[in-house]
Coordinates of C-alpha atoms in Angstrom, one line a residue:
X1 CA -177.2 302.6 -108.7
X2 CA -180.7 303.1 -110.1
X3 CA -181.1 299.9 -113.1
X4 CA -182.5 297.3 -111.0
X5 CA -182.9 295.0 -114.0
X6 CA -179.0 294.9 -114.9
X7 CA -179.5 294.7 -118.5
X8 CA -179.2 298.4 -119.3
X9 CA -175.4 298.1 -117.3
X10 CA -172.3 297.8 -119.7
X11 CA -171.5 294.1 -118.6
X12 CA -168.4 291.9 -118.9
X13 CA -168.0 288.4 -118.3
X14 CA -164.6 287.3 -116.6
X15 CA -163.0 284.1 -115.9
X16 CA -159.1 282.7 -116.2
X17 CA -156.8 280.0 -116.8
X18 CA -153.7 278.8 -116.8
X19 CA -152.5 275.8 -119.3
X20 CA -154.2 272.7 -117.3
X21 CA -157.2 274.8 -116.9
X22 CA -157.3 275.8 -120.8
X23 CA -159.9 273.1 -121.8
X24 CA -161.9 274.0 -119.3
X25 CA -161.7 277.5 -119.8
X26 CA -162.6 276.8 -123.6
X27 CA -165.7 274.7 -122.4
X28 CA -167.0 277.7 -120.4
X29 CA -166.4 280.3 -123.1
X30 CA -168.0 277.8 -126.0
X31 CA -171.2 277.2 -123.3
X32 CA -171.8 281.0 -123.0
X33 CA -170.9 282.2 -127.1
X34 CA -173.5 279.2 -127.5
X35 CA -176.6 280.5 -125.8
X36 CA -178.6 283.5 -128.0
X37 CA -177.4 285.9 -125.4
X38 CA -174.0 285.2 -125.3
X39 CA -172.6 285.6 -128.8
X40 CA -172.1 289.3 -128.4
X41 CA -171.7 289.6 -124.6
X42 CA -168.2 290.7 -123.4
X43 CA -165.8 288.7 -122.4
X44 CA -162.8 288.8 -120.4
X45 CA -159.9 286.0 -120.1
X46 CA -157.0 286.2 -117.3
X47 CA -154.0 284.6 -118.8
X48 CA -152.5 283.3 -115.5
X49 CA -149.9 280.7 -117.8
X50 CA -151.4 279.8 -120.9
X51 CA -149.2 278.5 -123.8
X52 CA -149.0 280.2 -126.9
X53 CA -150.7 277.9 -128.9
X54 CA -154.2 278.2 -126.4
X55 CA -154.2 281.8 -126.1
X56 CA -154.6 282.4 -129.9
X57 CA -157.7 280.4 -129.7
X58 CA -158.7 282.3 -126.6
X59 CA -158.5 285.3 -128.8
X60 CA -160.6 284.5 -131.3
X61 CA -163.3 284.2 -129.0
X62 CA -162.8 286.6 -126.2
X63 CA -163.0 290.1 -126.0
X64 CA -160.1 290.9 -124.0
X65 CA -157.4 288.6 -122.7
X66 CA -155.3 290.1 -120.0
X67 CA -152.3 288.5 -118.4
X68 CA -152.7 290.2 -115.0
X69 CA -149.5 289.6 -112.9
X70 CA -149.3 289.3 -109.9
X71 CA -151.7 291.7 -108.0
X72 CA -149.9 291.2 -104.6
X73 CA -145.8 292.0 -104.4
X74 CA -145.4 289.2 -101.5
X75 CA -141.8 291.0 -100.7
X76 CA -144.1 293.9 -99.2
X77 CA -146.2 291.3 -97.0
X78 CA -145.4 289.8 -93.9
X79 CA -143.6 286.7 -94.6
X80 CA -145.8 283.6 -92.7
X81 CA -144.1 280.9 -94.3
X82 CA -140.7 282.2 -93.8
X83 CA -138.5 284.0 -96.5
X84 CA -140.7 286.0 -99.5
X85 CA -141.5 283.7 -102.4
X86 CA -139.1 282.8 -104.8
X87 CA -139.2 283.9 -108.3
X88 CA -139.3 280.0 -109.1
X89 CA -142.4 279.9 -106.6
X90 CA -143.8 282.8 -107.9
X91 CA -143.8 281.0 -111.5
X92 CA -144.8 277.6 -110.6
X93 CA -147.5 279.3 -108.8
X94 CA -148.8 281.0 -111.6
X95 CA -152.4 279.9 -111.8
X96 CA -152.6 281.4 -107.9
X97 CA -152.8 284.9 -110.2
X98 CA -156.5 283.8 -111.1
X99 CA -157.4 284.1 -107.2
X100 CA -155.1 287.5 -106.8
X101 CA -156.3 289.2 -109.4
X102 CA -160.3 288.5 -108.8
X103 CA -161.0 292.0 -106.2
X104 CA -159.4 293.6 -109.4
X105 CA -161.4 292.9 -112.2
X106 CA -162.2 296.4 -112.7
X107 CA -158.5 297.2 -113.1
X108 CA -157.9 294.9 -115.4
X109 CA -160.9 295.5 -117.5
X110 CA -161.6 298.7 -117.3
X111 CA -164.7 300.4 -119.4
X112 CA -167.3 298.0 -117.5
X113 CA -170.1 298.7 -114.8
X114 CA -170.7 295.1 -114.0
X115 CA -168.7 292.4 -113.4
X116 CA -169.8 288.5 -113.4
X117 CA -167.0 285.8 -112.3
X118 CA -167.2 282.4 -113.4
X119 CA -164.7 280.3 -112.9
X120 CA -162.9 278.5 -115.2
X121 CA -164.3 274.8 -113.9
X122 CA -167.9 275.9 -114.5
X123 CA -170.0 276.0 -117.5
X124 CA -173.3 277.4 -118.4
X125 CA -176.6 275.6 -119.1
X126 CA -178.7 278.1 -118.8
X127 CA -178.8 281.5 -119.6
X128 CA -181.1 282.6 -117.1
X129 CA -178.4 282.4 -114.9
X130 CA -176.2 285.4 -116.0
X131 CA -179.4 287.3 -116.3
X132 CA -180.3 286.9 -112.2
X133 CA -176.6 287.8 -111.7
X134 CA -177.4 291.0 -113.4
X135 CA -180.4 291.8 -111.6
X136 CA -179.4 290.6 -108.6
X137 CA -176.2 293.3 -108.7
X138 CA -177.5 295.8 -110.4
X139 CA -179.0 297.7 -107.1
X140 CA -175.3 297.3 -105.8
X141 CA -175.1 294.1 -104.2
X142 CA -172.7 291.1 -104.6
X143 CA -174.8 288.4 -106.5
X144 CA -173.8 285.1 -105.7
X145 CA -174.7 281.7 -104.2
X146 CA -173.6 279.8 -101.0
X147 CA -172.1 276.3 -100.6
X148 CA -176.0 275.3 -98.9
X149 CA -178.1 273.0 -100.7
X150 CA -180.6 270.6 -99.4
X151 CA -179.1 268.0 -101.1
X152 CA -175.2 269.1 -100.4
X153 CA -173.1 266.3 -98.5
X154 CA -172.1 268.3 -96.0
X155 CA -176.1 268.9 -94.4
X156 CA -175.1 265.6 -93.0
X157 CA -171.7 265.2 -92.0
X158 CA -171.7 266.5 -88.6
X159 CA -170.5 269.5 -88.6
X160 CA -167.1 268.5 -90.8
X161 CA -167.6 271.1 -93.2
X162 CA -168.0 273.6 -90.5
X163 CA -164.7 272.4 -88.3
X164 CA -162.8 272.9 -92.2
X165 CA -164.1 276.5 -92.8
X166 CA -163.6 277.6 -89.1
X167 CA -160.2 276.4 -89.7
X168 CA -159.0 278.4 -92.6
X169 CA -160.5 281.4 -91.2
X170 CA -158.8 281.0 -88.3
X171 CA -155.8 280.6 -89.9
X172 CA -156.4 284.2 -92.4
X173 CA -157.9 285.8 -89.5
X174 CA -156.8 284.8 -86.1
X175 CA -159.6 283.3 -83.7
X176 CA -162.2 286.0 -82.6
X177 CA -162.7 286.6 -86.3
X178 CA -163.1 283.3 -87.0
X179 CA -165.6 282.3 -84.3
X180 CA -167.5 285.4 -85.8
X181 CA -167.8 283.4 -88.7
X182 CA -167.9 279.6 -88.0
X183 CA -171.5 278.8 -89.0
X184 CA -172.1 281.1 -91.8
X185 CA -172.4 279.0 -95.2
X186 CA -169.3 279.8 -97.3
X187 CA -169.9 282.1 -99.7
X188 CA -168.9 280.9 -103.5
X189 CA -166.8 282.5 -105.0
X190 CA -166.0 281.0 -108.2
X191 CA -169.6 282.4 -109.6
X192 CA -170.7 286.1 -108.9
X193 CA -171.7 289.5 -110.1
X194 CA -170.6 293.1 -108.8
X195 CA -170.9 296.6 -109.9
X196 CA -167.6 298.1 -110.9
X197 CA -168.3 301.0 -108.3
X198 CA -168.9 299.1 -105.5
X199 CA -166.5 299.8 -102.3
X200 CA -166.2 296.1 -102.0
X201 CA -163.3 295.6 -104.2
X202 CA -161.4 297.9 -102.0
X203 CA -162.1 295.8 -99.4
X204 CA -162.3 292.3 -100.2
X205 CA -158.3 293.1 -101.8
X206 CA -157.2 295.0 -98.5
X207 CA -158.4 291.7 -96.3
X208 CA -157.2 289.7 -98.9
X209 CA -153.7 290.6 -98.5
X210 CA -154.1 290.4 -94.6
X211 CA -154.8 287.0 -94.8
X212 CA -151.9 286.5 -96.9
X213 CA -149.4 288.1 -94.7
X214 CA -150.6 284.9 -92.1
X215 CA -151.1 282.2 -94.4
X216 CA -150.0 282.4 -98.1
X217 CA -152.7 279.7 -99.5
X218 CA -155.3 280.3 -102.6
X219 CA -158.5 280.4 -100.3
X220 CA -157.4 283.7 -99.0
X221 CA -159.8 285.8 -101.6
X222 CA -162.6 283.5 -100.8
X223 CA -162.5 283.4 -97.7
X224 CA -161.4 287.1 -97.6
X225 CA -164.5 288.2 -99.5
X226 CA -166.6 286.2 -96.9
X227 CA -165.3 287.9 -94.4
X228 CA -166.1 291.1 -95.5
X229 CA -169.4 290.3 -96.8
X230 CA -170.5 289.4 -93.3
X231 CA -169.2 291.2 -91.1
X232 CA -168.9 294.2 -92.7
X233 CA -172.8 293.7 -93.9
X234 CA -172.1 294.2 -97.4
X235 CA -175.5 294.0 -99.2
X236 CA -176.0 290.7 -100.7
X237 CA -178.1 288.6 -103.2
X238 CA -177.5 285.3 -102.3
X239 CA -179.4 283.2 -105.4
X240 CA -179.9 279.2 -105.3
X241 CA -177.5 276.6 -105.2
X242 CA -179.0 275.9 -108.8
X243 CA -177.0 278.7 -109.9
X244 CA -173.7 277.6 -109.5
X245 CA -174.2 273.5 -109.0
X246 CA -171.0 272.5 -106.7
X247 CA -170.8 268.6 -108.4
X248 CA -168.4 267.7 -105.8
X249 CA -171.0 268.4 -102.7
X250 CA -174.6 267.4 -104.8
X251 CA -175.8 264.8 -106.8
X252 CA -176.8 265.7 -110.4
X253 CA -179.8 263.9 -112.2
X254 CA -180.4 264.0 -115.7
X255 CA -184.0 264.6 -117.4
X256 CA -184.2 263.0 -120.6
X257 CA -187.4 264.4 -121.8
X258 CA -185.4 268.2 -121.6
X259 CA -182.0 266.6 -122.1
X260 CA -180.7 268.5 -119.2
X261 CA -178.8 268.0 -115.8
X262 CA -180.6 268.6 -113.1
X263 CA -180.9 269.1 -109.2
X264 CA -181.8 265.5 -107.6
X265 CA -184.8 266.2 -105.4
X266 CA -188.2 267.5 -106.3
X267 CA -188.9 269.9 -108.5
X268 CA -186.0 268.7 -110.7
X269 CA -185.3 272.4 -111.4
X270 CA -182.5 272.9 -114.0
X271 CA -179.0 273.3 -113.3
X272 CA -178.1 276.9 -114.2
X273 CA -174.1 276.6 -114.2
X274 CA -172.5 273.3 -113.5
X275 CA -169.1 273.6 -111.3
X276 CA -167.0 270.8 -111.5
X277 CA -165.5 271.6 -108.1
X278 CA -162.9 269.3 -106.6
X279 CA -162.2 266.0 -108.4
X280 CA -165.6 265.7 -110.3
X281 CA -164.2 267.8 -113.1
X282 CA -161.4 264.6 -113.7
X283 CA -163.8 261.7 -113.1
X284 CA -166.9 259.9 -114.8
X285 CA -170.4 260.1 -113.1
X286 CA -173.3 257.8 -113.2
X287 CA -176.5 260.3 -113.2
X288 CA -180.1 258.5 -112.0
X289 CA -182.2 259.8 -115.3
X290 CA -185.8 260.6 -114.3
X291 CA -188.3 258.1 -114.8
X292 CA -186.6 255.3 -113.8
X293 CA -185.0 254.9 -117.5
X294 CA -182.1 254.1 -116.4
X295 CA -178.3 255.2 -115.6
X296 CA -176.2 257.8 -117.7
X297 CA -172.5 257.2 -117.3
X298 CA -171.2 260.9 -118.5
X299 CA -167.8 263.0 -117.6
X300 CA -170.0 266.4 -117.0
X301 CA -167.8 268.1 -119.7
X302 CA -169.8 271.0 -121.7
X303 CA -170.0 269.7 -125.1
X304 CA -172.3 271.9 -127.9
X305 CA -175.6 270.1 -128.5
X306 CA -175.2 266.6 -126.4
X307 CA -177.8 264.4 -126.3
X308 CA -176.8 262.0 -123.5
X309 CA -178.4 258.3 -123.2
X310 CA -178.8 255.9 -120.5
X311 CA -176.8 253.0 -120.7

């Protein structure tokens, strides 16, 4: 694990999507094929229940689009929610194949010595991002960011956001574990970059599928991998908040002088990938522009050259 700069590694680009997520997904793809170093980069698209008609225009810009399966057989598990899933569950539930398959990435696209997740609600502004992912797994680290930001909600809600996490661990990994863990910051896991040979895929799937033999519920690879990370002391490269912008938790300003979105306090630093976590990817915003000039009433959508103005 010698290439500390990343950019000599054989790197892929993953994310998936199911049919509501397609738009999305096409958002992220168009934001990264958009930026100079992205036109030839790799990437790879899980097809966790896309129709036909999206998945041919998936293939004319990916590099490989996988449907994965499921990477768990749930008959095999401990049952915590009574009988094993149904094959009508197992259907419906199709998009849940996005969050199984991510410890596998290197299984389903083989060939690859580093791996960067984003998430299919995410889009890039700026390529400087997916070149500190490289770097910052390149010595054999997970790059990724944390759910901590100055200007997050949850700095000031009294400890709500920790009661939550504590409670889902709790509930994938039984109490001691979980008070091990109540007040780290959650981990992300919707943006991050690992080598293909790291030992923590092996891991972050085996506690993966423990917490889903007690609680069958789609944070169990997040907070799986958070698990690990910790207490396991997996090396780490835990870059700004900037990196992967949770909208839902932060408030995004827009600078019209570099027509960009940007973090709200001082310095105004760019906003490397925008998440549109929660329900900010299905609502409108109203952005304080720099300056004073005004209000920007926008969606947050990635659209190819925008050039927002204030109302």
């Amino acid at each position: 694990m010698s290439d500390h700069g990343g950019n000599s590694l054989k790197t892929i680009i993953c994310t998936a999507a199911n049919q509501p997520f397609a738009s999305l997904a096409l958002d992220l793809i168009h934001s990264i094929r958009n930026k100079p170093g992205g036109a030839e980069i790799a990437i790879g698209m899980l097809d966790t229940g896309l129709s036909e008609g999206a998945a041919a225009q998936f293939r004319a810009l990916v590099t490989h689009l996988v449907a994965p399966g499921w990477d768990v057989d749930f008959s095999t598990l401990p049952s915590p929610d009574g009988p094993p899933p149904t094959e009508e569950w197992l259907k419906e539930s199709q998009g849940f194949q996005a969050m199984t398959a991510r410890p596998s990435l290197p299984k389903h696209f083989p060939g690859y010595e580093l791996y960067i997740w984003i998430d299919a609600d995410c889009w890039l502004q700026e390529w400087s991002v997916i070149e500190l992912l490289r770097r910052g797994a390149a010595d054999g680290s997970i790059c990724m960011t944390a759910e901590l930001d100055r200007a997050y909600v949850q700095y000031y809600d009294t400890g709500k956001i920790t009661d939550w996490s504590n409670e889902i661990h709790v509930g994938f990994h039984g109490e001691e574990i979980g008070a091990q863990l109540r007040n780290f910051p959650i981990l992300n896991s919707g943006v991050f970059a690992l080598r293909g040979d790291s030992p923590l895929w092996a891991r972050w799937d085996t506690v993966m599928r423990e917490g889903l033999s007690r609680k069958r519920d789609f944070y169990a690879e997040q907070f799986g991998l958070n698990r690990v990370v910790y207490l396991e002391d997996f090396q780490r490269n835990v870059l700004p908040a900037t990196c992967n912008w949770l909208a839902n938790r932060g408030r995004i300003f827009f600078d019209a002088a570099t027509k960009m979105f940007v973090e709200p306090y001082l310095p105004h630093q760019p906003l490397g990938i925008i998440h549109l976590s929660g329900d900010s990817k299905s609502k409108d915003h109203r952005l304080t522009i720099l300056n004073g000039e005004g209000v920007l009433s926008t969606n947050l959508r990635y659209r190819a050259g925008r050039r927002d103005k204030p109302d």
